[in-house]
Coordinates of C-alpha atoms and ligand atoms in Angstrom, one line a residue:
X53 CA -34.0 -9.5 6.0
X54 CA -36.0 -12.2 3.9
X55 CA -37.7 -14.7 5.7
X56 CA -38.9 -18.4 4.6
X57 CA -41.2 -20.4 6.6
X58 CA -40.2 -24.7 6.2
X59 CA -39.9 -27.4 8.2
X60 CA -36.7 -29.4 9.3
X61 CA -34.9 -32.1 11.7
X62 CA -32.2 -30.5 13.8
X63 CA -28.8 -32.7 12.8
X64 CA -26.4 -31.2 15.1
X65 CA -25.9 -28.4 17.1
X66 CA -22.2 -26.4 18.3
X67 CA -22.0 -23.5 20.6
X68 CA -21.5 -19.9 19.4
X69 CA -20.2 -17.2 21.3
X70 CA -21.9 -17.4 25.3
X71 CA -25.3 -18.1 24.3
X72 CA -25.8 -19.2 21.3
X73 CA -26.0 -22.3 18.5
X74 CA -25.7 -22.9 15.0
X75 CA -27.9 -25.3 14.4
X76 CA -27.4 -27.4 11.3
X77 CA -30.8 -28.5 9.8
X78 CA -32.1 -31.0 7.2
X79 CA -35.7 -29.3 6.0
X80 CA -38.1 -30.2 3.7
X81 CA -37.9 -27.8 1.0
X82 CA -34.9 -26.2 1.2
X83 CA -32.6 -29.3 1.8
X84 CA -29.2 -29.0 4.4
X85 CA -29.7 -25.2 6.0
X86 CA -27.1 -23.9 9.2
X87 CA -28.5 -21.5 10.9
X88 CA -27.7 -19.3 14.2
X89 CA -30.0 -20.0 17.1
X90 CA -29.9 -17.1 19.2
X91 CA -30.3 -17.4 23.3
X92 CA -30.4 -21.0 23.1
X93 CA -28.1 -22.0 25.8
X94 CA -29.7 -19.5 28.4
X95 CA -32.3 -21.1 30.8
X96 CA -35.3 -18.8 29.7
X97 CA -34.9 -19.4 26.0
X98 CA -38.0 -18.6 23.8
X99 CA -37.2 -22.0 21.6
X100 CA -37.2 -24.3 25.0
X101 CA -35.6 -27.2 23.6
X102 CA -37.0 -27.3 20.3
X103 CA -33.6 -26.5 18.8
X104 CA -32.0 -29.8 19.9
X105 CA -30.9 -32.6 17.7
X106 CA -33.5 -34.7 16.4
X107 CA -36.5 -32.1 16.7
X108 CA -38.8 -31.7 14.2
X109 CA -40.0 -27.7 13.8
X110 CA -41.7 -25.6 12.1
X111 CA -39.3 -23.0 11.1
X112 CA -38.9 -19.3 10.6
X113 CA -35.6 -18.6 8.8
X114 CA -34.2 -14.9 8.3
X115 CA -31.6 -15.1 5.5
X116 CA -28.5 -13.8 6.6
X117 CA -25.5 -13.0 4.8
X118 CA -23.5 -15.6 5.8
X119 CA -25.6 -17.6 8.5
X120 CA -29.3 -18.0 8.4
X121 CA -30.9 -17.4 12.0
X122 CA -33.9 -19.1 13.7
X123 CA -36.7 -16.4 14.1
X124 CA -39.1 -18.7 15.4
X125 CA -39.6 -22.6 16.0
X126 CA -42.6 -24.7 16.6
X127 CA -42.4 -28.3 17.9
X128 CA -44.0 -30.8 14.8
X129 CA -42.6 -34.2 16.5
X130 CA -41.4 -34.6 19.8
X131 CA -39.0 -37.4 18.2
X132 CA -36.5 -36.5 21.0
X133 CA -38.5 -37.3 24.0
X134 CA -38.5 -41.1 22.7
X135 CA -34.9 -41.0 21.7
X136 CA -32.9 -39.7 24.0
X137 CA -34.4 -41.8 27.2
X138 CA -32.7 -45.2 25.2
X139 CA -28.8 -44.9 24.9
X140 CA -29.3 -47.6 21.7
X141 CA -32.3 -45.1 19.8
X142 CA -29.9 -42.5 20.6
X143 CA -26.9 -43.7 19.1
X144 CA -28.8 -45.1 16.2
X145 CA -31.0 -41.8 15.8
X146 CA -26.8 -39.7 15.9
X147 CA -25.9 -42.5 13.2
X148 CA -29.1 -41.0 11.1
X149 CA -28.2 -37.6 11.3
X150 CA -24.3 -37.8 10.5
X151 CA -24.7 -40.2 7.4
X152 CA -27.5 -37.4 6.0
X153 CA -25.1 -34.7 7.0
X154 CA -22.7 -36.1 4.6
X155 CA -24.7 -37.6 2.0
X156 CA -26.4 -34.0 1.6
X157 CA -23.0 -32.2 1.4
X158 CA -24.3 -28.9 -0.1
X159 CA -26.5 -26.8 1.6
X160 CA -29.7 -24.9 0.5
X161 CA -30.5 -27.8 -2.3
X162 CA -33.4 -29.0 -1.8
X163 CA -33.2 -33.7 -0.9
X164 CA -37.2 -34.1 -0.1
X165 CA -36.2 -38.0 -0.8
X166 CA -33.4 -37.6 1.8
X167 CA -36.3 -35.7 4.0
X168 CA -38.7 -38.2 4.0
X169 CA -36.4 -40.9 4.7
X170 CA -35.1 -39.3 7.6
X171 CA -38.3 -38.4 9.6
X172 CA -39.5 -42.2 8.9
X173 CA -36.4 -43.5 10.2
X174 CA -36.4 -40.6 13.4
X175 CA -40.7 -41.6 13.5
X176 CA -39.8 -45.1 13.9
X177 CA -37.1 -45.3 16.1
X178 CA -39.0 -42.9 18.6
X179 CA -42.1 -45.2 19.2
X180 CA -40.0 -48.4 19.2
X181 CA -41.5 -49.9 16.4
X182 CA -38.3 -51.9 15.6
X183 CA -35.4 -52.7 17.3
X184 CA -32.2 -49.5 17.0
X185 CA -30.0 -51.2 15.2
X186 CA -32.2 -52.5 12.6
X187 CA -33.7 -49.3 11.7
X188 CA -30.0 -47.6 11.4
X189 CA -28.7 -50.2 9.1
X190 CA -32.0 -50.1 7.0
X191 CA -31.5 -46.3 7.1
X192 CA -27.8 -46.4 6.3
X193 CA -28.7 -48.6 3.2
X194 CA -31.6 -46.3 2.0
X195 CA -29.9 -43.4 2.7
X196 CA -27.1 -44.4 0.7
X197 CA -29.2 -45.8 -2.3
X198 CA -30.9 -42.6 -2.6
X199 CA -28.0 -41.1 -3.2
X200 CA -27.0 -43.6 -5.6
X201 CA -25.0 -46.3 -3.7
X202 CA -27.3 -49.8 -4.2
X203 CA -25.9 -52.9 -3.6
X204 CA -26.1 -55.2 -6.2
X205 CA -27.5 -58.4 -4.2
X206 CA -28.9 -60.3 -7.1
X207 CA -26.6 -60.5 -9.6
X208 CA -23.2 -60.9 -9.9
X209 CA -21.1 -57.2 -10.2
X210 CA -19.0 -58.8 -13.1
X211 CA -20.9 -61.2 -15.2
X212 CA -24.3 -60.7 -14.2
X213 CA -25.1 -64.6 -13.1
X214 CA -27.6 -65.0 -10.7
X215 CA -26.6 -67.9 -8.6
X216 CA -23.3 -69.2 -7.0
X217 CA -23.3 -65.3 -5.4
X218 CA -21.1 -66.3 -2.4
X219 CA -19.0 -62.9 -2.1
X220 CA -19.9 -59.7 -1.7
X221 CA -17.0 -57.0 -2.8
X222 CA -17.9 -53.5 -1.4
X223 CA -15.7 -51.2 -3.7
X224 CA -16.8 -53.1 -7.1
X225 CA -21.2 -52.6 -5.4
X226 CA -22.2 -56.0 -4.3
X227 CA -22.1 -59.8 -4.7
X228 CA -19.6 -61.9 -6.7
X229 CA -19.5 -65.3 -8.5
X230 CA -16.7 -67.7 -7.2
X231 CA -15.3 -67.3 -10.4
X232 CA -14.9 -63.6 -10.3
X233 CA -14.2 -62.4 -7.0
X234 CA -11.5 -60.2 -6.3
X235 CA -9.1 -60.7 -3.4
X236 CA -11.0 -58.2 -0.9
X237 CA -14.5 -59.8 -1.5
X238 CA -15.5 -61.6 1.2
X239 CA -17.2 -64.9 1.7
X240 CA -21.0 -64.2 2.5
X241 CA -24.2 -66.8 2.7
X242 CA -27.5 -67.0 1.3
X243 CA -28.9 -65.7 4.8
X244 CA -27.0 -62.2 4.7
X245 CA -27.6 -61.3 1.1
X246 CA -30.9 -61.8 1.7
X247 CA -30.7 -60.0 5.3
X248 CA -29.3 -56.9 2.7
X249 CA -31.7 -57.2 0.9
X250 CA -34.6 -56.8 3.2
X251 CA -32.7 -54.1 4.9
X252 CA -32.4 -52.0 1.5
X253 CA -36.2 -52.8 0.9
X254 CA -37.3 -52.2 4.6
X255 CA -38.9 -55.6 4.9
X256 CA -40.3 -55.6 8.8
X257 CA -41.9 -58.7 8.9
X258 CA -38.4 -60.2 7.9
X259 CA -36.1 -57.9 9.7
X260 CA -37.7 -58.0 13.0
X261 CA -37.1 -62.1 13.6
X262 CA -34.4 -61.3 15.0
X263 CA -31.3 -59.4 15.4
X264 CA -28.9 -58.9 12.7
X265 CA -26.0 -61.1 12.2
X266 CA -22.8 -59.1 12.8
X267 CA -21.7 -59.9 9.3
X268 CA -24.2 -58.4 7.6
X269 CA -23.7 -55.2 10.2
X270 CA -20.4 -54.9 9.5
X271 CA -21.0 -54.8 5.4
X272 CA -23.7 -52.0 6.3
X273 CA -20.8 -50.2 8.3
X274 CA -17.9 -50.4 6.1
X275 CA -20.7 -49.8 3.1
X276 CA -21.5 -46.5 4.6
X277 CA -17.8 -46.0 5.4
X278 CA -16.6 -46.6 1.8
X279 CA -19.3 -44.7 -0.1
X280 CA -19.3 -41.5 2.5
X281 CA -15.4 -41.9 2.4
X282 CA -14.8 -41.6 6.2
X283 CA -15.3 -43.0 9.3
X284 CA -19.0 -42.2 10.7
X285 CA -18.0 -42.1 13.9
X286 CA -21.3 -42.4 15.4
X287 CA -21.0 -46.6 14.2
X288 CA -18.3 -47.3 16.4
X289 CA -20.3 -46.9 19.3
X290 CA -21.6 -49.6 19.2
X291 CA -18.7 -51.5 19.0
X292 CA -17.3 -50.2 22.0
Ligands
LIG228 ZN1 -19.5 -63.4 -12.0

């Protein structure tokens, strides 16, 4: 079998069979890869728990004919131990992974962008250098420009003016003048465009005075919603 050495984040994992995994990967070179994780489930595993969502590894792939398998896996970034102690870096860090999963629907194409993005975001979250929440809706915007989904938030969608933006329609990309909203658009201040827009730059020093207004959350959440075309069902547990 042919191997290939990369590194990756482990996504998700489901059982197979009585011991093992397929683990769903986003790596750096070789973009969304599934691969069978043998023995993971018993005590004495060789991987430990480096196969668990939200790992970073380095990884020894066998090509199979229809599921790669794990040959070996070496810890990189212990992101896990700093997630999955806070329920909030948790959910946000299972918000992450499920919008990537989507966004990079195809699997052994390479998305370094998407990559790079993601083990920020995971770096991030696992040090606490920003509060959950803020770091999932910054990632849920980048994630989604990346891919080609920006929000228009200086200019209107329609005729391109640049003030009087008080709407914000989500299917036609971003703000609205008075004149041309459509019925959907909804009503949005000065503060939450520019709360967007710091989220879809990553602007810390502006982010982190505070938390972010549940209007501007919700655009984030039915942004991703729209764009991805499902629920993420990860979001709504934080509604709960
Ligand atoms: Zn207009």
């Amino acid at each position: 079998m042919a191997l290939y050495r990369d590194e990756g984040v482990v996504l998700k994992t489901v059982k197979l069979g009585e011991a093992d995994r397929i683990v769903t990967l986003l790596t750096k070179r070789h973009g969304k890869v599934r691969a069978v994780a043998k023995g993971v489930r018993r005590t004495k595993s060789r991987f430990g728990a480096r196969l668990e969502p939200f790992m970073r590894d380095d990884l020894l792939i066998a090509q199979g004919r229809s599921l790669d398998v794990v040959s070996q896996a070496a810890s990189l970034s212990a992101y896990a131990g700093g997630i999955s102690m806070d329920y909030e870096a948790y959910t946000a860090a299972s918000i992450m992974a499920e919008i990537v999963d989507r966004i990079v629907s195809a699997e052994q194409e390479p998305a370094p962008d998407q990559y790079r993005l993601l083990i920020g975001a995971l770096a991030a979250l696992s040090k606490g250098r920003h509060k959950p929440g803020l770091i999932s809706a910054s990632y849920t915007l980048r994630a989604l420009s990346l891919a080609g989904w920006t929000p228009r938030l200086d200019s209107c969608v329609v005729c391109g003016r640049r003030d009087d933006l008080n709407y914000f329609s989500i299917p036609a990309g971003g703000s609205m003048c008075s004149k041309d909203r459509t019925p959907e658009a909804r009503p949005v201040e000065l503060d939450r465009r520019e709360e967007l827009e710091a989220l879809v730059e990553g602007d810390w020093p502006i982010l982190d005075r505070g938390a972010l207004d549940a209007t501007t959350r919700q655009i984030v959440e039915d942004w991703g919603e729209y764009y991805l075309e499902r629920r993420i069902r990860s979001l709504h547990l934080l509604d709960s």
